[in-house]
XYZ file of C-alpha atoms in Angstrom:
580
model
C 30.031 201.904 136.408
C 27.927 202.574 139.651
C 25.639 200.088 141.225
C 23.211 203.021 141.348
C 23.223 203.341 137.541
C 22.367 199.579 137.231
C 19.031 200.479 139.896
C 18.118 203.508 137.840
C 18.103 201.518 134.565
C 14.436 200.254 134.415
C 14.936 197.833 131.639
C 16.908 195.598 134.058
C 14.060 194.772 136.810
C 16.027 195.381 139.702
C 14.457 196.039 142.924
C 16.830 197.430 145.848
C 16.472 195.050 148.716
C 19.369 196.709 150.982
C 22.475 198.325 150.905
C 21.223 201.298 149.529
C 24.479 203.162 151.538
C 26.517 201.294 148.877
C 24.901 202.434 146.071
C 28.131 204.198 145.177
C 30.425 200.564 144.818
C 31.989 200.352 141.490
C 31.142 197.033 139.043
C 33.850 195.787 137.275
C 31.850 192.595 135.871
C 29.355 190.283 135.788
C 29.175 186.462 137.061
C 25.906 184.208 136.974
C 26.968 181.024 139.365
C 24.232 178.749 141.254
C 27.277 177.118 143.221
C 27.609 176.947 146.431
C 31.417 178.453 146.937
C 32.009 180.278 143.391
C 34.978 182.007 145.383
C 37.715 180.271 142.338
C 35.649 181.799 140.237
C 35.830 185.743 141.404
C 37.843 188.551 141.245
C 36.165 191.504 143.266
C 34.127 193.954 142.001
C 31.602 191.544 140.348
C 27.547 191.931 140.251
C 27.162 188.222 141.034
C 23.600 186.737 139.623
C 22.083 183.330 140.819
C 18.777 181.838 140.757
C 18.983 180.214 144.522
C 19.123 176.995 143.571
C 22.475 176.476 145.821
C 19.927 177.253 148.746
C 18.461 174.174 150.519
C 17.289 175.544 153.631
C 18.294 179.135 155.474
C 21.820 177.553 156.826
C 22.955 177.301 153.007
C 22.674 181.440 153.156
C 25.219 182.627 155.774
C 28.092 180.453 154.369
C 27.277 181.511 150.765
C 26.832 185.576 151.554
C 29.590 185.450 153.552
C 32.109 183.780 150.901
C 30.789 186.961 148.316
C 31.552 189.620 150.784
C 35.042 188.169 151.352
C 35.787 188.078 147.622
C 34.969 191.611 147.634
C 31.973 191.255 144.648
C 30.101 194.274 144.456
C 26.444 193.416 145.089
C 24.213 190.302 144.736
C 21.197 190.291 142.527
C 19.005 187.064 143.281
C 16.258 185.680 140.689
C 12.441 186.024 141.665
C 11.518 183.357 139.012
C 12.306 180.109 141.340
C 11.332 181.595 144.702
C 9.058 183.813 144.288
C 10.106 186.827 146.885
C 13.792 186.669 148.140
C 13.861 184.615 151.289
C 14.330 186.915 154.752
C 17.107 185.018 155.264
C 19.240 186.082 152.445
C 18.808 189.910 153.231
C 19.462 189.697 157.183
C 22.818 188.012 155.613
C 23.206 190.285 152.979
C 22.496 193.381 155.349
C 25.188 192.100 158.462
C 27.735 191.524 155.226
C 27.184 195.156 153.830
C 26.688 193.233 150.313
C 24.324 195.526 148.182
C 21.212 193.040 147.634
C 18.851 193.279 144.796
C 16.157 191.518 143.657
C 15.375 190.311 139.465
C 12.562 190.151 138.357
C 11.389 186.661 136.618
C 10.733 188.653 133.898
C 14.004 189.841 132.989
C 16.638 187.302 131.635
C 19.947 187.097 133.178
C 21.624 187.291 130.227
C 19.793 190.660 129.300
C 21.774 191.992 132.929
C 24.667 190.548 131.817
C 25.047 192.156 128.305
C 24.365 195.724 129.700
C 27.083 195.514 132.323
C 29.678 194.382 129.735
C 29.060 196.777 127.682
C 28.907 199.550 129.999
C 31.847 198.533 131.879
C 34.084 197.554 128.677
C 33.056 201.134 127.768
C 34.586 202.948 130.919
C 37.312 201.176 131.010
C 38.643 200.156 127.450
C 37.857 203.120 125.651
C 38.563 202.416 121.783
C 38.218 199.035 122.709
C 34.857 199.635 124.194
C 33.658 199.735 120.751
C 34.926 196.667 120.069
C 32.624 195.108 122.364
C 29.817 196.923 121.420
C 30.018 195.984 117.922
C 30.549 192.211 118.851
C 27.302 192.650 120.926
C 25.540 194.451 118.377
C 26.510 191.868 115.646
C 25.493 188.892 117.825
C 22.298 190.052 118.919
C 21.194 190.921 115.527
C 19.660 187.304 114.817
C 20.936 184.526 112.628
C 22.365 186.909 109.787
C 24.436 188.371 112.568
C 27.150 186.027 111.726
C 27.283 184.365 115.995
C 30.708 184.059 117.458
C 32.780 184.117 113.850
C 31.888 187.957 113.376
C 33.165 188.413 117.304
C 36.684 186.369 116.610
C 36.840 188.577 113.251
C 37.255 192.305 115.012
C 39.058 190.790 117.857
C 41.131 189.941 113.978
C 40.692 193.183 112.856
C 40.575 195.584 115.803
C 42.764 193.833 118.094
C 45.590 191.538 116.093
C 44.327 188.332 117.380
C 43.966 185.294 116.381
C 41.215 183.444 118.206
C 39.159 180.297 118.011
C 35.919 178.880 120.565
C 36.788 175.246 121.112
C 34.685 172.639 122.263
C 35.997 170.109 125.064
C 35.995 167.589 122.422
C 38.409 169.959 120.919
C 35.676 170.522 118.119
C 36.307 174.063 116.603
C 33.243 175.898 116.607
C 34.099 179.333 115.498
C 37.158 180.933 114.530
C 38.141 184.390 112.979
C 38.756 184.569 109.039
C 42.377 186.781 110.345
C 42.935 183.255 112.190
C 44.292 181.809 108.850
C 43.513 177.955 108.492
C 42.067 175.871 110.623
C 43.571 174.569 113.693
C 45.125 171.652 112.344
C 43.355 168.765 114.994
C 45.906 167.711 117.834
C 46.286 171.372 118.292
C 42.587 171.563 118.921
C 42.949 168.555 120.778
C 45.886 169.224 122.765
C 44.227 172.948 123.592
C 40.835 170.886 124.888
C 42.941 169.123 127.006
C 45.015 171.653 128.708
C 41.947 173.571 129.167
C 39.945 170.544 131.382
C 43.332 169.610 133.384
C 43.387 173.237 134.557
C 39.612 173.364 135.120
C 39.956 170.490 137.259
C 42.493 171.600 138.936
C 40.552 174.700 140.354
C 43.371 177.072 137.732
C 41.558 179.789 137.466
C 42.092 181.730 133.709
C 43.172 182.687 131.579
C 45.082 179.506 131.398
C 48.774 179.264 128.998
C 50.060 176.722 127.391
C 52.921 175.946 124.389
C 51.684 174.045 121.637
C 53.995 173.597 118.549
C 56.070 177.097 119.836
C 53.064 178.742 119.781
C 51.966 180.381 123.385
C 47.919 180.231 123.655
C 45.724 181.917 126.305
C 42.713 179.852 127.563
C 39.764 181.780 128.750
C 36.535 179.889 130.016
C 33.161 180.327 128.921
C 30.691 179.399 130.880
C 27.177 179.207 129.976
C 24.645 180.696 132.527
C 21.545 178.334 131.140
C 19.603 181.867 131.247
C 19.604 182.877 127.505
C 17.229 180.831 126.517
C 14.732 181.991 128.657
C 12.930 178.878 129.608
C 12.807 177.078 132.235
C 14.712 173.878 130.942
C 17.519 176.172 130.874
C 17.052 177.736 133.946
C 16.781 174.402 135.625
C 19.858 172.636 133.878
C 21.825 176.402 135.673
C 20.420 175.663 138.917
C 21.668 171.863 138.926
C 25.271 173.104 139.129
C 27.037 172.526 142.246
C 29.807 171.121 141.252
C 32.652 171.469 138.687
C 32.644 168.606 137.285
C 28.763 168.513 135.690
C 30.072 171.326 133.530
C 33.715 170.855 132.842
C 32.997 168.505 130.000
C 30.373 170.824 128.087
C 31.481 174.202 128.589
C 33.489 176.464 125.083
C 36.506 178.193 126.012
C 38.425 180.929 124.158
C 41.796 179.919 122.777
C 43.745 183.241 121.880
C 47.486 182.620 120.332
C 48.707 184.898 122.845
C 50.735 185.358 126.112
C 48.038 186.945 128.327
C 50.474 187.727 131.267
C 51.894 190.594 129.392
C 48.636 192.366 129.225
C 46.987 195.222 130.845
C 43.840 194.703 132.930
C 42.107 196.556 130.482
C 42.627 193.938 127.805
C 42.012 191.257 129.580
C 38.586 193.042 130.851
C 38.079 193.213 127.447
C 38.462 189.489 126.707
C 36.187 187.968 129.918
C 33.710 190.513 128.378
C 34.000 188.892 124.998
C 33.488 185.046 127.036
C 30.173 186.458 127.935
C 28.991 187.383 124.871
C 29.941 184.616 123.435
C 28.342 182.417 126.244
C 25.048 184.101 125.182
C 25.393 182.685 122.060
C 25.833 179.280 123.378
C 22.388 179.879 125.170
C 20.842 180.607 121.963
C 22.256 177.849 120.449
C 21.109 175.333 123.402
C 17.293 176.729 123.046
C 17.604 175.667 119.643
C 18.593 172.539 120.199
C 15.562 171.594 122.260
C 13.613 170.784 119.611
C 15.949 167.755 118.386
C 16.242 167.022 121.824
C 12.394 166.966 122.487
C 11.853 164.073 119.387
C 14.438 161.620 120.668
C 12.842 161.800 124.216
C 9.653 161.211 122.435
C 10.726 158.346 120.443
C 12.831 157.138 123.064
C 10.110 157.020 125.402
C 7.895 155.224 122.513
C 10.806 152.597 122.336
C 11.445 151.629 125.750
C 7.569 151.695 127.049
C 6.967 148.867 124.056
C 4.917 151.218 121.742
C 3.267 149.826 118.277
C 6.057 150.052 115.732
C 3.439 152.048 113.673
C 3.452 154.533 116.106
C 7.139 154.785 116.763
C 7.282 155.107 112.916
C 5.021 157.889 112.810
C 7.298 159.928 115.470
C 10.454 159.180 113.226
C 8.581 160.505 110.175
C 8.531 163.736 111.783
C 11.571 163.468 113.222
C 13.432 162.944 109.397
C 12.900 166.122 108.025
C 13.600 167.936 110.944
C 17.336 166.021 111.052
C 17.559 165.298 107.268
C 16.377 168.347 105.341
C 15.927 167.383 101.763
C 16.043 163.946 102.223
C 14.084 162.169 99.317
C 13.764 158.485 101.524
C 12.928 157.626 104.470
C 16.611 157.340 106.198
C 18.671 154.044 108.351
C 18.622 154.681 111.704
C 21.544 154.191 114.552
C 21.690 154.472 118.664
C 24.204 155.656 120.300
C 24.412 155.256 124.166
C 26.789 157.096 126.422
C 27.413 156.819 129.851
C 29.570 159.461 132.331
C 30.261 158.225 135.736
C 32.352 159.893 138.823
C 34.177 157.820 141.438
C 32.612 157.828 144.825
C 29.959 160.505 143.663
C 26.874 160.593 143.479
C 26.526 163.243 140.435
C 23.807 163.405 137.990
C 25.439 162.210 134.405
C 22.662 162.167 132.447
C 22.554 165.880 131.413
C 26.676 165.874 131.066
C 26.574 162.582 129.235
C 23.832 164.697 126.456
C 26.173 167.549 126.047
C 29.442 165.693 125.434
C 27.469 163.193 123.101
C 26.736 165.805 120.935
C 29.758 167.273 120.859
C 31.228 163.832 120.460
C 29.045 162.813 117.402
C 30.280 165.936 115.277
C 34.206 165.876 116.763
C 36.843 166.125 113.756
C 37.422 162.381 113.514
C 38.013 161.578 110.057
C 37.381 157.699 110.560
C 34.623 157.574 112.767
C 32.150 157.115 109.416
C 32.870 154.940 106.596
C 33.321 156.296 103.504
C 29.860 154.921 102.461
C 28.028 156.971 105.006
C 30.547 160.043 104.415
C 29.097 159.933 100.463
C 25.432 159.974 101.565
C 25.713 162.500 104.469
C 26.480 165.062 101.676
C 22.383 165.122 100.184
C 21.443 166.830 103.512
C 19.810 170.087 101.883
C 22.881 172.180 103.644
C 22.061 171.829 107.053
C 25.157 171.380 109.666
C 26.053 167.975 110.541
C 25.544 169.479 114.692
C 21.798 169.666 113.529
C 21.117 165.933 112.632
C 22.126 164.703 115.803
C 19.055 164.011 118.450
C 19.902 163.524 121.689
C 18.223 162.712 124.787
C 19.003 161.242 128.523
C 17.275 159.299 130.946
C 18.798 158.537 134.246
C 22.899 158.805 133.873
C 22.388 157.585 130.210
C 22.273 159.354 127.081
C 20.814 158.388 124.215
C 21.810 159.398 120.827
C 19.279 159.008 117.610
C 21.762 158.967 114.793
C 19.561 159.591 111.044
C 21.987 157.558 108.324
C 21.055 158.309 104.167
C 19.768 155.031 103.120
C 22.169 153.549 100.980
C 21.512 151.210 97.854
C 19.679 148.033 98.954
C 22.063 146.269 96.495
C 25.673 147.305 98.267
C 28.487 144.799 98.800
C 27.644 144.371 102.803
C 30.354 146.567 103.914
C 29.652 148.260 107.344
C 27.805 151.756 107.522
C 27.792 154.267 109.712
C 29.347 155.211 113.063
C 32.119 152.849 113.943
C 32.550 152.819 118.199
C 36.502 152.048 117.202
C 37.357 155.165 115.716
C 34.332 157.697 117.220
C 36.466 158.355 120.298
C 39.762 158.127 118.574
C 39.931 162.114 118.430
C 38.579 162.890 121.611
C 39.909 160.458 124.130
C 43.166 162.460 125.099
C 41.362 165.941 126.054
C 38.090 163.961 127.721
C 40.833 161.980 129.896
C 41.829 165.096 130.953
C 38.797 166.147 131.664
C 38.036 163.119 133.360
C 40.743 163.852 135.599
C 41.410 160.069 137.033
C 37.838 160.024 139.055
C 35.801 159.476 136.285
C 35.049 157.583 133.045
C 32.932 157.605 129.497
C 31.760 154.731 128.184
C 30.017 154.469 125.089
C 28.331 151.510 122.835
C 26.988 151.585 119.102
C 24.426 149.453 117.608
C 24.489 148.543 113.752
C 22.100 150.639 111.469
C 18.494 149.915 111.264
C 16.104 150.235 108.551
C 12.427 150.732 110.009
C 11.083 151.309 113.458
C 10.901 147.644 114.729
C 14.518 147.230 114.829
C 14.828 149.969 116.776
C 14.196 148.821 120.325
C 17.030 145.605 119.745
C 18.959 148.780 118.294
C 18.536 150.418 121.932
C 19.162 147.150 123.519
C 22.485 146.342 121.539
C 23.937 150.009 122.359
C 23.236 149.326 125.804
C 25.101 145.962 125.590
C 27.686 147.334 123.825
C 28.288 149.831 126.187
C 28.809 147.244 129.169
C 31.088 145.503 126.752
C 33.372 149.083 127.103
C 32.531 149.138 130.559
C 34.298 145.988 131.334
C 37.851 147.448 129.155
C 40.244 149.103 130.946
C 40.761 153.059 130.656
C 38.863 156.074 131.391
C 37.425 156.537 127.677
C 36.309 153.359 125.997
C 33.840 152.538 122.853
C 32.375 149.420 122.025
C 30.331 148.276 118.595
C 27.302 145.944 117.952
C 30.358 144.094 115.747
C 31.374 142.730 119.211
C 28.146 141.205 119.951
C 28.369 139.291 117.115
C 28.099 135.850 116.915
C 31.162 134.401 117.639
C 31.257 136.496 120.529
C 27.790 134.755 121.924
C 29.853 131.485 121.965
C 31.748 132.579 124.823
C 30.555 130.914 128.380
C 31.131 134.990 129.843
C 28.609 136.857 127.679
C 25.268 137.201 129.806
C 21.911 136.143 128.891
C 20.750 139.986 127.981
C 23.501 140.281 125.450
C 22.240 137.132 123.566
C 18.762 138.364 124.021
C 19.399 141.586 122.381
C 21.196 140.101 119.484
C 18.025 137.631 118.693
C 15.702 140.447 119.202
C 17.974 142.492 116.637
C 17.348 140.153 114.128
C 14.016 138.323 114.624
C 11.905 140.745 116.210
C 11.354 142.574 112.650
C 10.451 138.823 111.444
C 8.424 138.553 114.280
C 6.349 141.715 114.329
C 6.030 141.713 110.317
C 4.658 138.085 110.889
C 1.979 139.478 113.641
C 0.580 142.134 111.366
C 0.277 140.320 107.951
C 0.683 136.467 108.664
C 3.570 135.919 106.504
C 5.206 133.314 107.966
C 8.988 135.057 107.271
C 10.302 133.193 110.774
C 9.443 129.809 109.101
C 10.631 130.596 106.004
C 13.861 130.938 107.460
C 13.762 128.339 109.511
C 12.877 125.804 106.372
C 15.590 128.216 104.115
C 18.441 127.917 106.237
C 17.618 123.749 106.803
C 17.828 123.574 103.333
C 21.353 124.850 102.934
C 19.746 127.417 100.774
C 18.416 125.828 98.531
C 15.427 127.286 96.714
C 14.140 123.935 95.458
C 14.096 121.781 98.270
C 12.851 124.931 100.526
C 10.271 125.698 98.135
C 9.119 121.914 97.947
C 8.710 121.459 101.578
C 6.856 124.956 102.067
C 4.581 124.008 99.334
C 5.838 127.631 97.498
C 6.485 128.467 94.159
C 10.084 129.445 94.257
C 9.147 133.035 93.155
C 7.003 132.849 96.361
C 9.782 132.074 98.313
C 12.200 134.624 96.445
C 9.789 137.347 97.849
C 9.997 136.552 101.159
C 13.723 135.813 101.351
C 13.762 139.395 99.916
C 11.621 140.746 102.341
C 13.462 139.254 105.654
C 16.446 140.895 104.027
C 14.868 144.141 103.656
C 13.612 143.886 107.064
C 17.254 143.162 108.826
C 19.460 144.781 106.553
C 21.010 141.090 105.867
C 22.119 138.842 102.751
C 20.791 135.267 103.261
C 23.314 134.359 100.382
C 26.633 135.127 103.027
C 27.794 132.597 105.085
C 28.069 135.232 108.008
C 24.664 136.366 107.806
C 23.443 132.897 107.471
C 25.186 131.776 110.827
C 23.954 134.655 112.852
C 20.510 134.044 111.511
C 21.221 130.118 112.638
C 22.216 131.097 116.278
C 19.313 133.449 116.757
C 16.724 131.011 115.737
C 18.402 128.620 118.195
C 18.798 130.487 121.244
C 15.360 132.568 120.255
């Protein structure tokens, strides 16, 4: 297609800004990119959309124009919505370049742009195969009965002969075409992922091929522009990028079982036009994620500013049936806190650490929950496992808010829950890759909690945890609240913030139950555990009936989710009293 069809095409927004002599150029794709040099990324003939955010000041422009005009892209369309009116700057450059410039509206979505040049350029140059696209578009588009990127793998099935699955870089399958057969079994996935992030940090550009199991795949990117959405989260979270790696370990890719060096242009056209669609759906998807986003950055913020646990129990009401559809009680509660670092760099990790928990928290590790939690995950009125995880990041940290099925109050003790040891036991080869020897993921799990005032020592104990993995060896490491136990608070090396968190853990429920309704639990279990246990003795010196005391033995156990009856339990109650 012509750039002058694109201008007469009033739908888009475009406004011609210069270059009108080269209204004749030919587009042979589309690329959204807020990087400064996107040149790895482009193959001539693209319309090439940003939002401006790789512009600091008017010496960014020159460098950036000129590196477009060298790759040969057909025309630059800037956004209105962060600048207002394009910068003079950009069209002098744009103008001495003899790069086509055109201005977007702020009312007109990038992805909107995008979908009308795939289609119209699939359609010129795939013919029968243009169809193809536009039914993929069509079907994808339609809403939530459109059937997202499964219906698109299932004609590339049925129209096409191939077999093709979007992969997370988790190496979580996400969709995959019914013609596919079964599942990717999970070190292919895994293997895939990882192939996929050594190439992308390499600067490979794809489709990228690899042998797995004497079958030849073809990797193709897909890179989401942040624009689908529409708002400006989004749009801000496009215009951070500047550099590969705050994407690498959250963007899909395409894995086709096929050589893609024996194919025409045409096909593979076809196939980069089929990564964009799909990337739109992984903008609709991240809109509607915001909202479990937007409750763990209220709680969170609730937590860590020391709110009223009424209040902070309030916000987790709301938050349940949004995570827990169907859920009869009110459910156990666990933090997750992950942490993505670069050597030498000073890159934001926050936002990168939030994508690749999620993706973490649902990868296909079949160990990562015990077989208690597995049971009572089931009751969750049919909604995906992806939408019970809440998610949020401050600083280079992200914070998971993990909603557990309350179990019986009468099980044998056995742990629930995420376990740290096996939650990265999946993932670790492909993130390593991604990783790439410059960086590392650490990530720490606190124990379940039952009620809203365990939930800052919950915070606290991830956090601990998480300097615990900090401290191993490796580029991917996990660490539990089950190595902050007690025995572990012996050791002369363990600082005085660990020990803190584990007494807050388990007294500050006491404590905070104690402040509202003067019940004296901390005593109790000061004069219960002096007594060896004994509900004589302890009742005697209390001046308590022993069904008195009964009740509030049960209720410190409701409150910390322990059994005063174990010797375990017993000793870490002992050490937290003593170093409280």
């Amino acid at each position: 297609m012509r750039l002058r069809a694109l201008l007469d095409t009033d739908a888009l927004g475009l406004r011609l800004l210069g270059g009108e002599e080269e209204l004749d150029r030919t587009v042979r794709g589309v690329m959204t990119t807020d990087l400064r040099d996107p040149s790895r990324y482009l193959a001539g003939g693209e319309l090439v959309l940003t939002g401006l955010a790789w512009r600091r000041d008017a010496s960014d422009t020159e460098p950036f124009v000129r590196i477009l005009a060298s790759a040969g892209v057909a025309a630059l369309a800037a956004g209105e919505a962060e600048l207002g009116d394009i910068p003079d700057d950009i069209v002098e450059a744009c103008a001495r370049h003899r790069l086509p410039l055109f201005a977007v509206n702020e009312s007109v979505a990038f992805a909107t742009i995008t979908e009308h040049v795939v289609r119209q350029v699939s359609g010129e140059r795939a013919g029968d195969l243009a169809a193809v696209v536009d039914r993929h578009r069509r079907l994808m588009t339609s809403g939530p009965t459109g059937g997202g990127p499964d219906v698109v793998l299932d004609l590339l099935g049925s129209d096409l002969d191939l077999r093709a699955w979007v992969l997370s870089p988790a190496g979580r399958a996400i969709a995959g075409s019914s013609a596919a057969g079964p599942a990717l079994p999970t070190a292919v996935c895994a293997r895939l992922a990882g192939e996929h992030l050594a190439a992308v940090r390499t600067g490979r550009r794809g489709p990228h091929r690899v042998q797995v199991d004497g079958s030849t795949y073809s990797l193709f990117p897909i890179r989401s522009s942040g624009r689908g959405s529409g708002t400006a989260a989004a749009a801000a979270s496009a215009a951070a990028l500047r550099d590969v790696r705050e994407t690498v370990l959250s963007d899909w890719f395409l894995a086709v079982e096929a050589d893609a060096g024996d194919w025409p242009e045409e096909r593979l056209d076809l196939l980069q036009g089929v990564t964009q669609l799909i990337a739109v759906e992984r903008d609709r998807r991240d809109a509607a994620r915001t909202v479990r986003r937007r409750l763990a950055q209220e709680v969170l913020e609730l937590v860590q500013t020391g709110a009223a646990p009424a209040e902070i129990a309030a916000r987790l009401r709301v938050a349940a049936p949004v995570l827990l559809p169907g859920l009869g009680a009110a459910p156990h509660w666990q933090v997750v806190v992950a942490r993505v670092e670069w050597d030498g760099d000073e890159i934001e990790g926050g936002p990168v650490a939030q994508s690749l928990l999620e993706e973490i928290l649902v990868a296909p590790s079949a160990d990562a929950r015990t077989d208690a939690n597995r049971q009572g995950s089931v009751s969750g009125g049919g909604a995906e496992l992806f939408d019970r995880i809440a998610v949020a990041h401050t600083g280079d940290e992200a914070i998971a808010l993990v909603p557990l099925p309350a179990v019986s109050a009468e099980h044998d003790g056995s742990e629930t829950g995420l376990l740290a040891d096996s939650l990265l036991e999946s993932v670790r080869d492909p993130l390593s890759a991604g990783l790439d020897g410059d960086g590392r993921l650490t990530l720490g799990v606190s124990a379940s909690v039952h009620s809203a005032e365990g939930l800052r020592g919950a915070l606290e104990e991830a956090r601990h945890a998480r300097r615990v993995a900090a401290a191993r060896p490796g580029r991917v490491c996990a660490a539990g609240h089950q190595e902050l136990a007690s025995h572990v608070l012996l050791l002369p090396f363990v600082p005085d913030d660990v020990r803190r968190a584990f007494t807050a853990r388990l007294l500050d429920p006491l404590r905070d139950y104690d402040r509202r309704h003067r019940a004296e639990l901390i005593p109790t279990l000061e004069a219960f555990l002096d007594c060896d246990g004994s509900w004589t003795r302890c009742a005697a010196r209390l001046h308590l009936h022993v069904n008195t005391l009964r009740y509030r033995v049960g209720r410190i156990e409701q409150l910390t989710g322990r059994d005063l009856s174990r010797l375990e339990d017993k000793l870490d109650f002992f050490l937290a009293l003593r170093m409280s």
